[in-house]
Coordinates of C-alpha atoms and ligand atoms in Angstrom, one line a residue:
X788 CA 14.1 73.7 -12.3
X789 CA 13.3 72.1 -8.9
X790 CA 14.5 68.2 -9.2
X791 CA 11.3 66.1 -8.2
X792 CA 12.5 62.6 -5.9
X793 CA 10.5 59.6 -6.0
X794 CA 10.8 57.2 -3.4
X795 CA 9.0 53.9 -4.2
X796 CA 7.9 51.9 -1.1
X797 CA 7.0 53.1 2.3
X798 CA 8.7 50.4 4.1
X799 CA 11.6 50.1 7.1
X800 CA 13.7 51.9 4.5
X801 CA 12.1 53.9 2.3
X802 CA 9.6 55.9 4.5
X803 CA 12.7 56.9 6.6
X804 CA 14.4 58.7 3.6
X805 CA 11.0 59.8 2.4
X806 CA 11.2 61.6 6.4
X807 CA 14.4 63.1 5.6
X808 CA 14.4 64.0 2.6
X809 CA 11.0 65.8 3.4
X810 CA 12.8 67.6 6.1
X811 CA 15.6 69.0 4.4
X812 CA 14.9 69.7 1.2
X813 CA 10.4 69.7 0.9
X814 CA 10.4 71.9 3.4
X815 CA 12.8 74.8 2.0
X816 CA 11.3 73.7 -1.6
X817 CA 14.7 72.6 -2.5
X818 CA 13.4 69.4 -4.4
X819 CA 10.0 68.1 -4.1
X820 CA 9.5 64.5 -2.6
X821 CA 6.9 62.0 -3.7
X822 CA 6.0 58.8 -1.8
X823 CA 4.6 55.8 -3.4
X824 CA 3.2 52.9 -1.9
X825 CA 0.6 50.1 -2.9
X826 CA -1.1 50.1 0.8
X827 CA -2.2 53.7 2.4
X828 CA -0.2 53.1 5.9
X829 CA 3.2 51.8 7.1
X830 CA 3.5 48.5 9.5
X831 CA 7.5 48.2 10.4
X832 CA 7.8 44.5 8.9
X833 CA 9.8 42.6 11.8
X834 CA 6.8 43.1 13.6
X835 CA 3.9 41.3 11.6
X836 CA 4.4 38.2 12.9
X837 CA 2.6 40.3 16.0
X838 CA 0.1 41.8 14.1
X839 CA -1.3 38.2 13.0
X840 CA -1.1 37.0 16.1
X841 CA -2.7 40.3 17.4
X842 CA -0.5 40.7 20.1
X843 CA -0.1 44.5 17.6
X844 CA -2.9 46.1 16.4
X845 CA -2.1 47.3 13.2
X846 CA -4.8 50.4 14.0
X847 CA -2.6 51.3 17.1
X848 CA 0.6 51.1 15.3
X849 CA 0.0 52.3 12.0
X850 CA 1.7 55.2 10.5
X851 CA -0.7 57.0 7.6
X852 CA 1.4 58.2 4.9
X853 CA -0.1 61.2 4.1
X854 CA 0.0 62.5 7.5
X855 CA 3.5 61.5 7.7
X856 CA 4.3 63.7 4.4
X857 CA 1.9 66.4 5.9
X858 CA 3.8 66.7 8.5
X859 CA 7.3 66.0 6.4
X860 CA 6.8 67.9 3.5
X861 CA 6.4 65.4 0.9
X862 CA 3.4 64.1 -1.2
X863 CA 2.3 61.0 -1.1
X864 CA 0.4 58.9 -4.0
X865 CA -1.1 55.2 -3.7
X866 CA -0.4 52.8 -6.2
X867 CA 1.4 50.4 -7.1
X868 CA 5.0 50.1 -9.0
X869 CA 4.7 47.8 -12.3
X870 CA 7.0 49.6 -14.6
X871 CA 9.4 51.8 -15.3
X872 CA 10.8 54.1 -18.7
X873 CA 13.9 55.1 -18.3
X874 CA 14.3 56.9 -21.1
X875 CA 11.6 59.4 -20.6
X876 CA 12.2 58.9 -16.6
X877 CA 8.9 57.7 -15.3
X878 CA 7.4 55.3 -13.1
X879 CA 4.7 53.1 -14.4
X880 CA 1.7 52.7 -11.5
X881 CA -1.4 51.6 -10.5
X882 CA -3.0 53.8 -8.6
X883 CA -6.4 53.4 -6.0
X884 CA -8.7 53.7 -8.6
X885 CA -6.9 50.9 -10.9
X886 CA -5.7 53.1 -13.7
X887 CA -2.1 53.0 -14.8
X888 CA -0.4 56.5 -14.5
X889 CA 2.9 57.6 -14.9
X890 CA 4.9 59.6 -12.4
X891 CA 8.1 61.6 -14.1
X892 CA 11.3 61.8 -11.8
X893 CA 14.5 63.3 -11.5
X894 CA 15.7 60.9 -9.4
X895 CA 13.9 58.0 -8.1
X896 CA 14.7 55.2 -5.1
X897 CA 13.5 51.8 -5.6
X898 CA 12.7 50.3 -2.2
X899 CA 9.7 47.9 -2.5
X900 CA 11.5 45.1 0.1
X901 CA 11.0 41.3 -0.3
X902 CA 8.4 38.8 -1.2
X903 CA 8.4 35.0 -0.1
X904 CA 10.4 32.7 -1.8
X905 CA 8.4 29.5 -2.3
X906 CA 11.5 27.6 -4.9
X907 CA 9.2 26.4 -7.2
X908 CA 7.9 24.4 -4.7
X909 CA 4.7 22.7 -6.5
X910 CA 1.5 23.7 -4.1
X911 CA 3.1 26.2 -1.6
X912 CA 1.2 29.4 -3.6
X913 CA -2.1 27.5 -3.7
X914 CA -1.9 26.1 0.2
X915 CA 0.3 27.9 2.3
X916 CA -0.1 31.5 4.1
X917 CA 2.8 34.3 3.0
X918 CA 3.4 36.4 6.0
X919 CA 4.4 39.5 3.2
X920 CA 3.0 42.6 4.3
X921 CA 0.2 44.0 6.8
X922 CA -2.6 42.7 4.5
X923 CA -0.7 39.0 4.2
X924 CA -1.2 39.5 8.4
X925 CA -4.1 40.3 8.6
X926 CA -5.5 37.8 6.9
X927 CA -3.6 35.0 8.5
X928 CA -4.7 36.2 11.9
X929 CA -8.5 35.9 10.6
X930 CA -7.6 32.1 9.8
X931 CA -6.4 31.6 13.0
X932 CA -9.2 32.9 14.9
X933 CA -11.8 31.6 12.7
X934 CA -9.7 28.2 13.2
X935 CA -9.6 28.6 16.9
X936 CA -13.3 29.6 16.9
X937 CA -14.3 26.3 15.0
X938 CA -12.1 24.3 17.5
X939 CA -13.9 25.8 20.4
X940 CA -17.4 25.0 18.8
X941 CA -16.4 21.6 18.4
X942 CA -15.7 21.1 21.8
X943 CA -18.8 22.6 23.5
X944 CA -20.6 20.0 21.2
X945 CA -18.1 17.5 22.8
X946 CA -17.6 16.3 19.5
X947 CA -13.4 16.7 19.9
X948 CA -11.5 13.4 21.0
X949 CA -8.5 13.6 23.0
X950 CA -5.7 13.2 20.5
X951 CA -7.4 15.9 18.0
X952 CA -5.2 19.0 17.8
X953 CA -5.0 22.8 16.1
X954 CA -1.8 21.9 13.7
X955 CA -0.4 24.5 12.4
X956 CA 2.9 23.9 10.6
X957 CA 5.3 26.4 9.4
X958 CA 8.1 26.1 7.1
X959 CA 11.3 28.2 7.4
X960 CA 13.5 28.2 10.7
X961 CA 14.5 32.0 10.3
X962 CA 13.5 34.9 12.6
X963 CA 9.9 35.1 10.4
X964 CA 9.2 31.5 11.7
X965 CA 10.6 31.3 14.8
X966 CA 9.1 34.6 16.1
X967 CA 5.6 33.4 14.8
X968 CA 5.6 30.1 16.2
X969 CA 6.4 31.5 19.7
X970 CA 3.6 33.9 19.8
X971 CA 1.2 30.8 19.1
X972 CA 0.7 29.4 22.5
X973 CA -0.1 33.1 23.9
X974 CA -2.5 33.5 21.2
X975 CA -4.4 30.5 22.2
X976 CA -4.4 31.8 25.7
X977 CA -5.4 34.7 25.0
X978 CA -8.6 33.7 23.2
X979 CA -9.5 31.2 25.4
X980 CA -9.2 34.1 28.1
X981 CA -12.1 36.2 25.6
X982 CA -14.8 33.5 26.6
X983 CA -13.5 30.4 25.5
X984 CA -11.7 29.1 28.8
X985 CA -11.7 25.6 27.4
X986 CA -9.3 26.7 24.8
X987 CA -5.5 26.5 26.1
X988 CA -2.0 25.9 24.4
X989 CA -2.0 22.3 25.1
X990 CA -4.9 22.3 22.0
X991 CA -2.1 23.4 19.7
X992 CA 0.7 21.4 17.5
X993 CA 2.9 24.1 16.0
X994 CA 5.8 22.5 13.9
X995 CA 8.5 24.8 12.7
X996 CA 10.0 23.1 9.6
X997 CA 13.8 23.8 8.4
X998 CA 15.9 22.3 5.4
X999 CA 19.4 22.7 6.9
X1000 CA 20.5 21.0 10.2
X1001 CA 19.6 23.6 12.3
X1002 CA 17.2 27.2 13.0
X1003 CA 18.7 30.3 12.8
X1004 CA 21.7 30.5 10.6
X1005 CA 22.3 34.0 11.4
X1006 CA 22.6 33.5 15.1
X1007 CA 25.5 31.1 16.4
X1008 CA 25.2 27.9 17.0
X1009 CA 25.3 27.8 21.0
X1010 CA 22.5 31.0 20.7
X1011 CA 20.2 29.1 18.1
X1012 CA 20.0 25.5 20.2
X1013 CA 19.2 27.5 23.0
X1014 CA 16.3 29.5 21.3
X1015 CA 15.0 25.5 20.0
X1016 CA 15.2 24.9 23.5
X1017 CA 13.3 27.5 25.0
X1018 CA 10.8 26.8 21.7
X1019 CA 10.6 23.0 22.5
X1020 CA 10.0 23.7 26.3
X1021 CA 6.6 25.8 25.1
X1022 CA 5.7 22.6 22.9
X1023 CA 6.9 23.7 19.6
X1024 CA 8.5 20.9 17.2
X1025 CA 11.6 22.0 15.9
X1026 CA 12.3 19.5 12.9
X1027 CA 15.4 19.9 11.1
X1028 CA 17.3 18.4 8.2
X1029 CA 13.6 18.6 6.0
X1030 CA 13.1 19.6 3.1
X1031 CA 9.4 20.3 1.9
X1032 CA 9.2 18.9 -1.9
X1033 CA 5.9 19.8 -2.5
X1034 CA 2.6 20.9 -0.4
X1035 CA -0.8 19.4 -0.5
X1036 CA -4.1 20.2 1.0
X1037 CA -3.6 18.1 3.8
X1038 CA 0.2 18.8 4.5
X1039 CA 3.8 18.9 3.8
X1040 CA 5.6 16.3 2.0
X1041 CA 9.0 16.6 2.9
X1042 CA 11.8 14.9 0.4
X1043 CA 12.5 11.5 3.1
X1044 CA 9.9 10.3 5.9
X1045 CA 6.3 11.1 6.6
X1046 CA 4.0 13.7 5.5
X1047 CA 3.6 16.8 8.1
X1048 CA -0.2 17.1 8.1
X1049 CA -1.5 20.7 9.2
X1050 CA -4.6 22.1 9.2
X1051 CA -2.4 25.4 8.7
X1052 CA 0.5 25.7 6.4
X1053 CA 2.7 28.8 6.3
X1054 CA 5.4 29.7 4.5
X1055 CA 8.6 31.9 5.6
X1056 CA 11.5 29.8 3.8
X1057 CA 13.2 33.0 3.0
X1058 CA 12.9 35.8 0.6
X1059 CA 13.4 37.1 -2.9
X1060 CA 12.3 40.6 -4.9
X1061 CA 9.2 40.5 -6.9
X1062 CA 9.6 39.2 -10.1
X1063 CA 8.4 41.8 -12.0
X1064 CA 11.3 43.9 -10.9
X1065 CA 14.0 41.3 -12.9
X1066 CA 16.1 43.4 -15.1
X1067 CA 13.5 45.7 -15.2
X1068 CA 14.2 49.0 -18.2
X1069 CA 17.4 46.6 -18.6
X1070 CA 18.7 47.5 -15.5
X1071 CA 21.2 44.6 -14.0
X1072 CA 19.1 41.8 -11.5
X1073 CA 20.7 39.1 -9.5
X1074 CA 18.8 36.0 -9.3
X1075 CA 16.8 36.8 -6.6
X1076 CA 15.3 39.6 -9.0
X1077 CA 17.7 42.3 -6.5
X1078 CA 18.7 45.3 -8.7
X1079 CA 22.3 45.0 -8.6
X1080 CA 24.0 48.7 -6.9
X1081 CA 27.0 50.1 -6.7
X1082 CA 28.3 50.4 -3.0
X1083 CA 27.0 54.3 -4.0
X1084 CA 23.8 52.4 -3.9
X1085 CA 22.6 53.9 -7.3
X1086 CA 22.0 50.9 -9.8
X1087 CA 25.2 49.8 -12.2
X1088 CA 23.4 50.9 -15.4
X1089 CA 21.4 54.1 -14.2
X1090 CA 22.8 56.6 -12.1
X1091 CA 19.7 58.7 -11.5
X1092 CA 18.5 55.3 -9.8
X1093 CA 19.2 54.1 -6.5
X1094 CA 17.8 51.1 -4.2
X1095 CA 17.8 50.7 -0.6
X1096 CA 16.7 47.1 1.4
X1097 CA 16.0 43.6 0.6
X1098 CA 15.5 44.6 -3.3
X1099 CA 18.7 45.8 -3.2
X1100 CA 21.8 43.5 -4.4
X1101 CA 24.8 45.5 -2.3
X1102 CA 27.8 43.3 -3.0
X1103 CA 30.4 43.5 0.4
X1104 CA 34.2 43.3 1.0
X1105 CA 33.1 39.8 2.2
X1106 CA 32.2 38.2 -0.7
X1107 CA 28.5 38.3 -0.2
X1108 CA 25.3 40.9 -0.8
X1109 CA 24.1 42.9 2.2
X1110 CA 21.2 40.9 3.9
X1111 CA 17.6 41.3 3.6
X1112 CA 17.2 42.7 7.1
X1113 CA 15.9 46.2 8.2
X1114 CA 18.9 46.8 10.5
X1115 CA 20.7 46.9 6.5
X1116 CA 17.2 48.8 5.1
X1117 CA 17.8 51.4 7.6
X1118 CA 21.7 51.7 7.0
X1119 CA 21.4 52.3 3.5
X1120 CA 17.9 55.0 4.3
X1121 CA 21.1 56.8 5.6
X1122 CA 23.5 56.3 3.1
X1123 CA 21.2 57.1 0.1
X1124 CA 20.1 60.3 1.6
X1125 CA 23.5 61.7 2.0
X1126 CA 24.1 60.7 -1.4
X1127 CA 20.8 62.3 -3.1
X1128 CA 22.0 65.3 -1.5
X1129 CA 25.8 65.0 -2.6
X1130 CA 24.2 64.4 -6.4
X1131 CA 21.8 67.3 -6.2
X1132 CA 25.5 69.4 -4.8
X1133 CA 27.6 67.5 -7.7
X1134 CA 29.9 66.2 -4.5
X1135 CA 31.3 62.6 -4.2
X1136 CA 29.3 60.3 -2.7
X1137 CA 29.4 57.8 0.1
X1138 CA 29.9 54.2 -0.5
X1139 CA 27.7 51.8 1.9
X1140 CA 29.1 49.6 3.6
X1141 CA 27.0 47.0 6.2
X1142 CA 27.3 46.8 9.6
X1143 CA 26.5 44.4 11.5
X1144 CA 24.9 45.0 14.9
X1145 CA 23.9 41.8 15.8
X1146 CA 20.6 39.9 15.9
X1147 CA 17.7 39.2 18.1
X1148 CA 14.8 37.1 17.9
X1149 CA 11.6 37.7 20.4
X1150 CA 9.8 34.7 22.0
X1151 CA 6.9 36.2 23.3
X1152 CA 8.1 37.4 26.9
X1153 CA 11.6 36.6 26.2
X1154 CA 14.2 37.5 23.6
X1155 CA 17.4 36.0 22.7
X1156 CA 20.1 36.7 20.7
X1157 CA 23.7 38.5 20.0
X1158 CA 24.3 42.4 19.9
X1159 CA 28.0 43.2 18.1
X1160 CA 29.8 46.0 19.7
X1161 CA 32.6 47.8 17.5
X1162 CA 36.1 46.6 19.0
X1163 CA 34.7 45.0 21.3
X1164 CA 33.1 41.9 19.6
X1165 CA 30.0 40.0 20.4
X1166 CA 28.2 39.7 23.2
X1167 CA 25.2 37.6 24.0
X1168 CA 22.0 38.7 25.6
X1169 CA 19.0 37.1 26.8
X1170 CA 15.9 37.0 28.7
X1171 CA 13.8 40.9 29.5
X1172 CA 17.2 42.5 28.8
X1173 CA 17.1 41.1 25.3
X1174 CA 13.6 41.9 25.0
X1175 CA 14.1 45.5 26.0
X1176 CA 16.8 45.3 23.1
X1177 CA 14.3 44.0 20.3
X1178 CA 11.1 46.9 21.6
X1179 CA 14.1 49.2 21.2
X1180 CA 14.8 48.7 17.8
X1181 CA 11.5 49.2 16.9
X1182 CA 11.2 52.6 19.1
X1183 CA 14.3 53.8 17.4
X1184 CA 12.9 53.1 14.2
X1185 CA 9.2 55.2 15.3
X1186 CA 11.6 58.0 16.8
X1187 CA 13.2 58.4 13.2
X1188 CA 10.2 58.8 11.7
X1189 CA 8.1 60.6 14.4
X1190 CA 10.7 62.4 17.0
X1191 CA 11.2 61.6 20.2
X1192 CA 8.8 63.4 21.5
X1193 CA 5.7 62.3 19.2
X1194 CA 7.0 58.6 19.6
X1195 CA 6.7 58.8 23.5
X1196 CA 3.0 60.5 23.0
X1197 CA 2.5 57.7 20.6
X1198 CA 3.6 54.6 22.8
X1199 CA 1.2 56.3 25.4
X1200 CA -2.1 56.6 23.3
X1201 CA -1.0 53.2 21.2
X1202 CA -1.2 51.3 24.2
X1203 CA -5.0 52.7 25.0
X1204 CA -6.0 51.9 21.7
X1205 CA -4.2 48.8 21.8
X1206 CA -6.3 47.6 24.5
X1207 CA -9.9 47.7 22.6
X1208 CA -9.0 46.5 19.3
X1209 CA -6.8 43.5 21.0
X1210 CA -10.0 43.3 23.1
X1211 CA -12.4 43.5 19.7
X1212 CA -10.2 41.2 17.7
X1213 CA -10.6 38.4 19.8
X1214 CA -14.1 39.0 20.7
X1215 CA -16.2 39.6 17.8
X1216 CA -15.4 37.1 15.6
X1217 CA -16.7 33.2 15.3
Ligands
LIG168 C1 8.0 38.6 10.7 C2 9.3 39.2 10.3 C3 10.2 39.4 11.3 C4 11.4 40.1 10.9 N1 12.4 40.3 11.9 C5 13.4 41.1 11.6 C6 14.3 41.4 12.7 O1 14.2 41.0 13.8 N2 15.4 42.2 12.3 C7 15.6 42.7 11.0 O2 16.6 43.4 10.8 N3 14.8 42.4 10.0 C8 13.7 41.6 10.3 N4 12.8 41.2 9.3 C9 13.1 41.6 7.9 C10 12.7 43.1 7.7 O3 11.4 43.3 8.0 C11 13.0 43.5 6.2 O4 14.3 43.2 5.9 C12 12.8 45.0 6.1 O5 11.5 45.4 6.4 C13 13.1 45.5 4.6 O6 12.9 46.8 4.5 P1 12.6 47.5 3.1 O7 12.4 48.9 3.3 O8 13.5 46.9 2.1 O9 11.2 46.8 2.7 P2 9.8 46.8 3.5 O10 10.0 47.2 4.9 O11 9.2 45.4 3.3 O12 8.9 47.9 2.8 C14 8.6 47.8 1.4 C15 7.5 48.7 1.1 O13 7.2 48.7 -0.3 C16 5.8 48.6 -0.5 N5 5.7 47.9 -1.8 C17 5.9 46.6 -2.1 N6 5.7 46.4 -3.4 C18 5.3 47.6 -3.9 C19 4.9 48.0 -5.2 N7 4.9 47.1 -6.3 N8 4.5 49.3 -5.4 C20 4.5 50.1 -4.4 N9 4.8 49.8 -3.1 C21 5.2 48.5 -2.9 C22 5.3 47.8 0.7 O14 3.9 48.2 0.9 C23 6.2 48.4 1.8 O15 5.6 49.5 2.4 C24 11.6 40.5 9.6 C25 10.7 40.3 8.6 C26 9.5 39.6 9.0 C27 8.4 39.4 7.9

């Protein structure tokens, strides 16, 4: 009988071994390949921080997922994942219209990525903004406009004094925070270019807020005080060695010294699975709620079960799990699609191991960060160079998906349609 494959989640992993899978085995109806994802569309994560500060247009950008499997050979149902029987091999969903439905599987991929972290930290869920997925954007773009729109009103009333401010405050020093904040100032400028030229950078007060002694812990040291640098040079506040115990309407309370008031708290302070997904069908969870996986990447209790990206718990030679990064996402995309086909051929499998190819953060028209060459060892890159680097990654990631070909076709007509929504987001609303 023809083994049905059910990929679960849509995201930098999953809808790349959706793609291949389709490819080789949908189309010569060797298996047949189901997609499941809660939202209709895919947004590559690493860039949402763009898409709520609408430098992205998620409409340009977006990938549909039924034209994708179309185009792929593989079906694709919305919903979203809430359980799973293992003994009767289904997945529990959701789906559009709110009924829960079960999809049966031969074998089935778990990659449904990461969710914030808040700690337990009392009032971060009730106050502060997640910057999870493209809804989670979305929406925190609309705050910041309809913020930036109420600023402006209150100045052509000349109703503002001189010291009052736009604070926005974010907590978490990591590539999520650091790539917002720097995409702030040029939001502000950008508005204020769509009619409201009394709105400028100088109105904001963008704090990035970090427990440990310093942003960045991925980067090296040298690379990550130069990055606060160039952030303190725009006007950012880089404050380090705070730690938020709790969040109120007005700000963050931070464990010694004075509370950070904001008028706009967000939260990036790192990343866990969702919750629902701890030791789901008794399958083994670390405490992040990560399925623990052999470095086959099939789970330790279920071998018809394998999971790819930041859900995944991938222990290394070093001592320590894979990171939550799509760089790892896509490596293991790769790794579990050799495999499914191995298993489906009764051949031995590959075991994943991470590599790391160094990281880059963008700062709005600059980048900075290390790229790691094999033998060769690190090198660091900066400025439009770096920046060419970080667009790269995310072109690579389109070309997987769409060709090379369809990717240049799509840069091309992106960047028209790019152009009136950029021009409608910031227009139309007050
Ligand atoms: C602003 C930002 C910047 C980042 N920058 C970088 C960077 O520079 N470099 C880097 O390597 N990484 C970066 N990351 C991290 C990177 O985005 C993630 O590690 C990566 O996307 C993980 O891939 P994934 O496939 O595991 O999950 P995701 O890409 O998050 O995809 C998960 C998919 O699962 C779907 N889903 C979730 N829950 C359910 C459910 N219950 N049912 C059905 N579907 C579900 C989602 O809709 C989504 O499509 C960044 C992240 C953020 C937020």
């Amino acid at each position: 009988m023809i083994k049905k494959i059910v990929i679960i989640g849509g995201g930098a992993g999953g809808l790349e071994l959706a793609t291949d899978l389709g490819d080789k085995l949908g189309k010569g109806n060797q298996a047949e390949i189901t997609l499941i994802d809660k939202n209709s569309y895919h947004i590559w994560k690493p860039l949402l921080h763009e898409v709520a500060t609408g430098v992205l247009s998620e409409q340009a950008d977006k990938i549909d997922y039924t034209t994708q499997g179309q185009q792929h050979a593989f079906q694709f149902i919305q919903g979203a994942f809430t359980d799973l029987n293992r003994e009767e091999k289904q997945v529990i969903i959701n789906n559009s219209n709110n009924e829960s439905v079960s999809v049966p599987y031969d074998i089935l991929v778990v990659a449904i990525g990461s969710t914030s972290n808040d700690f337990g930290t009392p009032g971060v869920k009730e106050h502060c903004i997640f910057l999870d997925d493209q809804n989670a954007a979305i929406r925190l773009r609309e705050t910041l406009i309809a913020k930036f729109a109420s600023f402006c009103s209150i100045i052509d009333k000349n109703e503002a004094k001189d010291e009052d401010k736009i604070r926005i405050a974010i907590v978490g020093g990591g590539a999520t925070g650091v790539e917002l904040a720097s995409e702030l100032p040029h939001m502000v400028e950008t508005f204020g270019s769509c009619g409201r030229n009394k709105m400028c950078s100088e109105l904001l007060d963008v704090s990035v807020i970090e427990a440990t002694d310093r942003i960045l812990p991925a980067l090296p040291e040298k690379t990550a005080l130069g990055i606060t640098k160039t952030l303190q040079q725009r006007g950012i506040h880089v404050l380090t060695n705070t730690m938020i115990t709790k969040v109120e309407s007005d700000g963050f309370y931070p464990k010694e010294g004075n509370t950070i008031n904001a008028d706009i708290m967000i939260w990036t302070a790192g990343v866990k699975a969702p919750d629902f997904l701890k030791e789901i069908a008794g399958l083994e969870s670390s405490r992040s709620n990560q399925l623990v996986v052999k470095p086959t990447l099939q789970t330790t209790r279920d071998d018809n079960i394998f999971v790819i990206g930041d859900c995944a718990y991938a222990m290394q030679d070093s001592g320590r799990a894979s990171p939550a990064t799509a760089q790892a996402a896509h490596q293991m995309a790769k790794i579990c699609y050799e495999n499914i086909i191995k298993k489906l051929n009764n051949k031995p499998m590959k075991l994943f191991k991470y590599t790391d190819n160094g990281t880059i953060i963008s700062l709005h028209d600059t980048a900075q960060g290390v790229v790691k060459i094999a033998g060769k060892g690190e090198m660091n890159v900066k400025g439009f160079f770096a920046l060419m680097i970080h667009r790269l990654l995310y072109r690579m990631h389109q070309a997987s998906l769409l060709g090379i070909v369809k990717t240049i076709r799509f840069v091309k007509a992106s960047k028209q349609m790019y152009k009136n929504t950029f021009t409608s987001i910031f227009t139309h609303q007050d």
